[in-house]
Amino acid sequence: MVQRNGSLAGQIAFVTGGGSGIGRACAMALAQAGAKIVTSDLVMKGAAKTVAAIVAEGGIAEAVCADAADVAQTEAAVDLAVARHGRLDIAINNAGIISAYRLTGDITDEEWARQIAVNLGGVRNAMRFELAVMAKQGSGAIINIASGAGLKGLPGAAAYTAAKHGVLGLTKAAALEYARIGIRINAICPGYIDTPIHAPRTSDGRSRNVTDMVPMGRAGRAEEVADAAVWLASSRASFVTGIALPVDGGYAAG
Ligand SMILES: NC(=O)c1ccc[n+]([C@@H]2O[C@H](COP(=O)([O-])OP(=O)(O)OC[C@H]3O[C@@H](n4cnc5c(N)ncnc54)[C@H](O)[C@@H]3O)[C@@H](O)[C@H]2O)c1
């Protein structure tokens, strides 16, 4: 399906972690551009709220409960999207977590394992099943939500930083592999965006002045990340693959 106007009308999009923050904003923006949405989340209450908001605007959306770190649950979620709509055009691999501020030497085995399993393993799990569908179609756009911590170190979050650097490596390698069969794979590196994800780090007071780190001097909005995701998903970005796009008020420039 080649569309030159950037519209996503009729396209099928799968969004992981669509129950809050950036995932919700992406699901809503894709729906506003005309895509039909299937979104997965660990917390169904949030995902149901996203679906209700899309439906209230006249869109089509459905939520499925799946832990991004779980291969079988992720496969079932992607299968559901394909079973409902017969194809998969867009995937936003967004589900992510951050743990409390902790020096690298103090990270527990459990924290390390979960950060890597969700933030890096979750993207790999989703791509595995998304790519199988898109390769058969010979088309598709995958957008992985990495982080400014995929480009720079984030003190007190070494496991998160390692996972997000990994997401960029995964994105680039896969982009090269699938470039000739019509699948574009890109990453977005959000800077400090105002969402609930920061609660574990800010609760101990050590990360409060994060907006000081942002050249524009303010937190970003989830919708500002979603605008970049819609562009990358659309035919307006038809010659763009393998990039790590900062949406960060200038953070990566420093
Ligand atoms: N907010 C920021 O400043 C910022 C900056 C850079 C990158 N990011 C990345 O953006 C993505 C979204 O973050 P956000 O800020 O919207 O956070 P958020 O906490 O608002 O939303 C995350 C969503 O993912 C879901 N989720 C968490 N673990 C999951 C799992 N194992 N399986 C399925 N769903 C799961 C949560 O239930 C929630 O609905 C994350 O990958 C995060 O690392 C956020």
Coordinates of N, CA, C and O in Angstrom, one line a residue, residues 103-209:
L103 N 23.5 3.2 42.1 CA 24.8 3.2 41.5 C 25.0 1.8 40.8 O 24.5 0.8 41.3
T104 N 25.9 1.8 39.8 CA 26.0 0.5 39.0 C 26.4 -0.7 39.9 O 25.9 -1.8 39.7
G105 N 27.3 -0.4 40.9 CA 27.8 -1.5 41.7 C 26.7 -2.0 42.7 O 26.9 -3.1 43.3
D106 N 25.6 -1.3 42.8 CA 24.6 -1.6 43.8 C 23.3 -2.2 43.1 O 22.3 -2.5 43.8
I107 N 23.3 -2.3 41.8 CA 22.2 -2.9 41.1 C 22.0 -4.3 41.5 O 22.9 -5.1 41.4
T108 N 20.8 -4.7 41.8 CA 20.5 -6.1 42.2 C 20.4 -6.9 40.9 O 20.1 -6.4 39.9
D109 N 20.6 -8.2 41.1 CA 20.4 -9.1 40.0 C 19.0 -9.1 39.4 O 18.8 -9.1 38.2
E110 N 18.0 -8.9 40.3 CA 16.6 -8.9 39.9 C 16.3 -7.6 39.1 O 15.7 -7.7 38.0
E111 N 16.9 -6.5 39.5 CA 16.7 -5.2 38.8 C 17.3 -5.3 37.4 O 16.7 -4.9 36.4
W112 N 18.5 -5.8 37.4 CA 19.3 -5.9 36.1 C 18.5 -6.8 35.2 O 18.2 -6.4 34.0
A113 N 18.0 -7.9 35.6 CA 17.3 -8.9 34.7 C 16.0 -8.3 34.2 O 15.7 -8.4 33.0
R114 N 15.3 -7.6 35.1 CA 14.0 -7.1 34.6 C 14.2 -5.9 33.7 O 13.4 -5.8 32.7
Q115 N 15.1 -5.0 34.0 CA 15.4 -3.9 33.1 C 15.7 -4.3 31.7 O 15.2 -3.8 30.7
I116 N 16.6 -5.3 31.6 CA 17.1 -5.8 30.3 C 15.9 -6.6 29.7 O 15.7 -6.5 28.4
A117 N 15.2 -7.4 30.4 CA 14.1 -8.2 29.9 C 13.0 -7.4 29.3 O 12.5 -7.7 28.2
V118 N 12.6 -6.3 29.9 CA 11.5 -5.5 29.4 C 12.0 -4.5 28.4 O 11.5 -4.5 27.2
N119 N 13.1 -3.8 28.7 CA 13.5 -2.6 27.8 C 14.2 -3.1 26.6 O 14.1 -2.4 25.5
L120 N 14.9 -4.2 26.6 CA 15.6 -4.7 25.4 C 15.0 -5.9 24.9 O 14.6 -6.0 23.8
G121 N 14.8 -6.9 25.8 CA 14.1 -8.2 25.4 C 12.7 -7.9 24.9 O 12.3 -8.6 23.9
G122 N 12.0 -7.0 25.5 CA 10.6 -6.7 25.0 C 10.6 -6.2 23.6 O 9.7 -6.6 22.8
V123 N 11.6 -5.4 23.2 CA 11.7 -4.9 21.8 C 12.0 -6.1 20.9 O 11.4 -6.3 19.8
R124 N 12.9 -6.9 21.3 CA 13.3 -8.1 20.5 C 12.2 -9.0 20.3 O 11.9 -9.5 19.2
N125 N 11.5 -9.3 21.4 CA 10.3 -10.2 21.4 C 9.3 -9.7 20.4 O 8.8 -10.5 19.5
A126 N 9.0 -8.5 20.4 CA 8.0 -7.9 19.6 C 8.4 -7.9 18.1 O 7.7 -8.4 17.2
M127 N 9.7 -7.5 17.9 CA 10.2 -7.5 16.5 C 10.2 -8.9 15.9 O 9.9 -9.0 14.7
R128 N 10.5 -9.9 16.7 CA 10.5 -11.2 16.1 C 9.2 -11.6 15.4 O 9.2 -12.1 14.3
F129 N 8.1 -11.3 16.1 CA 6.8 -11.7 15.5 C 6.3 -10.6 14.5 O 5.6 -11.0 13.5
E130 N 6.6 -9.4 14.7 CA 6.2 -8.3 13.8 C 6.9 -8.5 12.4 O 6.3 -8.4 11.4
L131 N 8.2 -8.8 12.5 CA 9.0 -9.0 11.3 C 8.5 -10.2 10.5 O 8.5 -10.2 9.2
A132 N 8.1 -11.3 11.2 CA 7.6 -12.4 10.4 C 6.4 -12.1 9.6 O 6.3 -12.5 8.4
V133 N 5.5 -11.3 10.1 CA 4.3 -10.8 9.4 C 4.7 -9.9 8.3 O 4.2 -10.0 7.1
M134 N 5.5 -8.9 8.6 CA 5.8 -7.8 7.6 C 6.7 -8.4 6.5 O 6.6 -7.9 5.4
A135 N 7.5 -9.4 6.8 CA 8.4 -10.0 5.7 C 7.5 -10.7 4.7 O 7.7 -10.6 3.5
K136 N 6.4 -11.3 5.2 CA 5.5 -12.0 4.2 C 4.8 -11.0 3.4 O 4.5 -11.2 2.2
Q137 N 4.4 -9.8 4.0 CA 3.7 -8.7 3.3 C 4.7 -8.0 2.3 O 4.3 -7.5 1.3
G138 N 6.0 -8.0 2.7 CA 7.0 -7.2 1.9 C 6.8 -5.7 2.2 O 7.2 -4.8 1.4
S139 N 6.2 -5.4 3.4 CA 6.1 -4.0 3.8 C 5.9 -3.9 5.3 O 5.5 -4.8 5.9
G140 N 6.2 -2.7 5.8 CA 6.0 -2.4 7.2 C 6.9 -1.3 7.8 O 8.0 -1.1 7.2
A141 N 6.5 -0.7 8.9 CA 7.3 0.3 9.5 C 7.4 0.0 11.0 O 6.3 -0.1 11.7
I142 N 8.6 -0.2 11.6 CA 8.7 -0.5 13.0 C 9.4 0.7 13.6 O 10.4 1.2 13.1
I143 N 8.9 1.2 14.7 CA 9.5 2.3 15.5 C 9.7 1.8 16.9 O 8.8 1.5 17.6
N144 N 11.0 1.8 17.3 CA 11.3 1.3 18.6 C 11.5 2.6 19.5 O 12.3 3.5 19.1
I145 N 10.9 2.6 20.7 CA 11.1 3.8 21.5 C 12.3 3.5 22.4 O 12.2 2.7 23.4
A146 N 13.4 4.1 22.1 CA 14.6 3.9 22.9 C 14.6 5.1 23.9 O 13.7 5.2 24.7
S147 N 15.7 5.9 23.9 CA 15.8 7.0 24.9 C 17.0 7.8 24.6 O 17.9 7.3 24.0
G148 N 17.1 9.0 25.2 CA 18.3 9.7 25.3 C 19.4 8.9 26.0 O 20.6 9.0 25.7
A149 N 18.9 8.0 26.8 CA 19.9 7.1 27.5 C 20.3 5.9 26.6 O 21.1 5.1 27.0
G150 N 19.9 6.0 25.3 CA 20.4 5.1 24.3 C 21.6 5.7 23.6 O 22.4 5.0 23.0
L151 N 21.7 7.0 23.8 CA 22.8 7.8 23.2 C 23.9 8.3 24.1 O 25.0 8.5 23.8
K152 N 23.5 8.5 25.4 CA 24.3 9.0 26.4 C 24.1 8.2 27.7 O 23.1 7.6 27.9
G153 N 25.0 8.3 28.6 CA 24.9 7.6 29.9 C 23.9 8.3 30.8 O 23.9 9.6 30.8
L154 N 23.0 7.6 31.5 CA 22.1 8.2 32.5 C 22.6 7.7 33.9 O 22.4 6.6 34.2
P155 N 23.2 8.6 34.7 CA 23.7 8.2 36.0 C 22.6 7.6 36.9 O 21.5 8.1 36.8
G156 N 22.9 6.6 37.6 CA 21.9 5.9 38.5 C 21.0 5.0 37.7 O 20.0 4.5 38.3
A157 N 21.3 4.8 36.4 CA 20.4 3.9 35.6 C 21.2 3.1 34.6 O 20.9 3.1 33.4
A158 N 22.2 2.4 35.1 CA 23.1 1.7 34.1 C 22.4 0.6 33.4 O 22.7 0.4 32.2
A159 N 21.5 -0.1 34.1 CA 20.8 -1.2 33.4 C 19.9 -0.6 32.3 O 19.8 -1.2 31.2
Y160 N 19.2 0.4 32.6 CA 18.3 1.1 31.7 C 19.1 1.6 30.5 O 18.8 1.4 29.3
T161 N 20.3 2.3 30.8 CA 21.1 2.8 29.8 C 21.7 1.7 28.9 O 21.7 1.9 27.6
A162 N 22.1 0.6 29.5 CA 22.6 -0.5 28.7 C 21.5 -1.1 27.8 O 21.7 -1.4 26.6
A163 N 20.3 -1.2 28.3 CA 19.2 -1.7 27.5 C 18.9 -0.8 26.4 O 18.6 -1.3 25.2
K164 N 18.8 0.5 26.6 CA 18.4 1.4 25.6 C 19.5 1.6 24.5 O 19.2 1.7 23.3
H165 N 20.8 1.5 24.9 CA 21.9 1.4 23.9 C 21.7 0.1 23.0 O 21.9 0.1 21.8
G166 N 21.3 -1.0 23.7 CA 21.0 -2.2 23.0 C 19.9 -2.1 22.0 O 19.9 -2.6 20.9
V167 N 18.8 -1.3 22.4 CA 17.7 -1.1 21.4 C 18.2 -0.4 20.1 O 17.7 -0.8 19.0
L168 N 19.1 0.5 20.3 CA 19.6 1.2 19.1 C 20.4 0.2 18.2 O 20.3 0.3 17.0
G169 N 21.2 -0.6 18.8 CA 22.0 -1.6 18.1 C 21.1 -2.6 17.3 O 21.3 -2.9 16.2
L170 N 20.1 -3.0 18.0 CA 19.1 -3.9 17.5 C 18.4 -3.3 16.3 O 18.2 -3.9 15.2
T171 N 18.0 -2.0 16.5 CA 17.3 -1.3 15.4 C 18.1 -1.1 14.2 O 17.7 -1.4 13.0
K172 N 19.4 -0.8 14.4 CA 20.3 -0.6 13.2 C 20.6 -1.9 12.5 O 20.5 -1.9 11.2
A173 N 20.9 -2.9 13.2 CA 21.2 -4.2 12.5 C 20.0 -4.7 11.7 O 20.1 -5.1 10.6
A174 N 18.8 -4.6 12.4 CA 17.6 -5.1 11.7 C 17.3 -4.2 10.5 O 16.8 -4.7 9.5
A175 N 17.5 -2.9 10.6 CA 17.2 -2.0 9.5 C 18.0 -2.4 8.3 O 17.4 -2.4 7.2
L176 N 19.2 -2.7 8.5 CA 20.1 -3.1 7.4 C 19.6 -4.4 6.8 O 19.6 -4.6 5.5
E177 N 19.2 -5.4 7.6 CA 18.8 -6.7 7.1 C 17.5 -6.6 6.3 O 17.3 -7.4 5.3
Y178 N 16.6 -5.8 6.7 CA 15.2 -5.8 6.1 C 15.0 -4.6 5.1 O 13.9 -4.5 4.5
A179 N 16.0 -3.8 4.9 CA 15.9 -2.6 4.0 C 15.4 -2.9 2.6 O 14.6 -2.2 2.0
R180 N 15.9 -4.1 2.1 CA 15.6 -4.4 0.7 C 14.3 -5.1 0.5 O 13.9 -5.4 -0.6
I181 N 13.6 -5.4 1.6 CA 12.3 -6.1 1.4 C 11.1 -5.2 1.9 O 10.1 -5.7 2.2
G182 N 11.4 -3.9 2.0 CA 10.3 -3.0 2.2 C 9.9 -2.7 3.7 O 8.9 -2.2 3.9
I183 N 10.8 -3.1 4.6 CA 10.5 -2.9 6.0 C 11.5 -1.8 6.5 O 12.7 -2.0 6.5
R184 N 10.9 -0.7 7.0 CA 11.7 0.3 7.6 C 11.7 0.2 9.1 O 10.6 0.0 9.7
I185 N 12.9 0.3 9.7 CA 13.0 0.1 11.2 C 13.8 1.3 11.8 O 15.0 1.5 11.4
N186 N 13.1 2.1 12.6 CA 13.8 3.3 13.2 C 13.6 3.3 14.7 O 12.7 2.6 15.2
A187 N 14.3 4.1 15.3 CA 14.2 4.3 16.8 C 14.0 5.8 17.0 O 14.5 6.7 16.3
I188 N 13.2 6.1 18.1 CA 13.1 7.5 18.6 C 13.8 7.5 20.0 O 13.6 6.6 20.8
C189 N 14.5 8.6 20.2 CA 15.2 8.7 21.5 C 14.6 9.9 22.2 O 15.1 11.1 22.1
P190 N 13.5 9.7 23.0 CA 12.9 10.8 23.7 C 13.9 11.3 24.8 O 14.6 10.5 25.4
G191 N 13.8 12.6 25.0 CA 14.5 13.1 26.2 C 13.6 13.1 27.4 O 12.8 12.1 27.5
Y192 N 13.6 14.1 28.2 CA 12.8 14.0 29.4 C 11.4 14.4 29.0 O 11.1 15.5 28.7
I193 N 10.5 13.4 29.1 CA 9.1 13.6 28.7 C 8.2 13.4 30.0 O 8.4 12.5 30.8
D194 N 7.2 14.3 30.1 CA 6.4 14.3 31.3 C 5.4 13.2 31.3 O 4.3 13.3 30.7
T195 N 5.8 12.0 31.9 CA 4.9 10.9 32.0 C 5.1 10.2 33.4 O 6.1 10.6 34.1
P196 N 4.3 9.2 33.8 CA 4.5 8.6 35.1 C 5.7 7.8 35.3 O 6.0 7.3 36.4
I197 N 6.5 7.5 34.2 CA 7.6 6.6 34.3 C 8.7 7.1 35.3 O 9.4 6.3 35.9
H198 N 8.7 8.4 35.6 CA 9.8 8.9 36.4 C 9.6 8.7 37.9 O 10.6 8.9 38.7
A199 N 8.5 8.2 38.3 CA 8.2 8.1 39.7 C 9.2 7.4 40.5 O 9.7 7.8 41.6
P200 N 9.7 6.2 40.1 CA 10.7 5.5 40.9 C 12.0 6.2 41.1 O 12.6 6.1 42.1
R201 N 12.4 7.1 40.1 CA 13.7 7.8 40.2 C 13.5 9.1 41.0 O 14.4 9.5 41.7
T202 N 12.4 9.8 40.8 CA 12.2 11.1 41.5 C 11.8 11.0 42.9 O 12.0 11.9 43.7
S203 N 11.3 9.8 43.3 CA 10.8 9.7 44.7 C 11.8 9.9 45.8 O 11.5 10.3 46.9
D204 N 13.1 9.7 45.4 CA 14.1 9.8 46.5 C 14.8 11.2 46.4 O 15.8 11.4 47.1
G205 N 14.4 12.1 45.5 CA 14.8 13.4 45.5 C 16.1 13.7 44.7 O 16.5 14.8 44.5
R206 N 16.7 12.6 44.2 CA 18.0 12.8 43.5 C 17.9 13.2 42.0 O 18.9 13.7 41.4
S207 N 16.8 13.1 41.4 CA 16.6 13.3 40.0 C 15.6 14.5 39.7 O 15.1 14.5 38.7
R208 N 15.4 15.3 40.7 CA 14.3 16.3 40.6 C 14.5 17.3 39.5 O 13.6 17.8 38.9
N209 N 15.8 17.8 39.4 CA 16.0 18.9 38.5 C 16.4 18.5 37.1 O 17.2 19.1 36.5

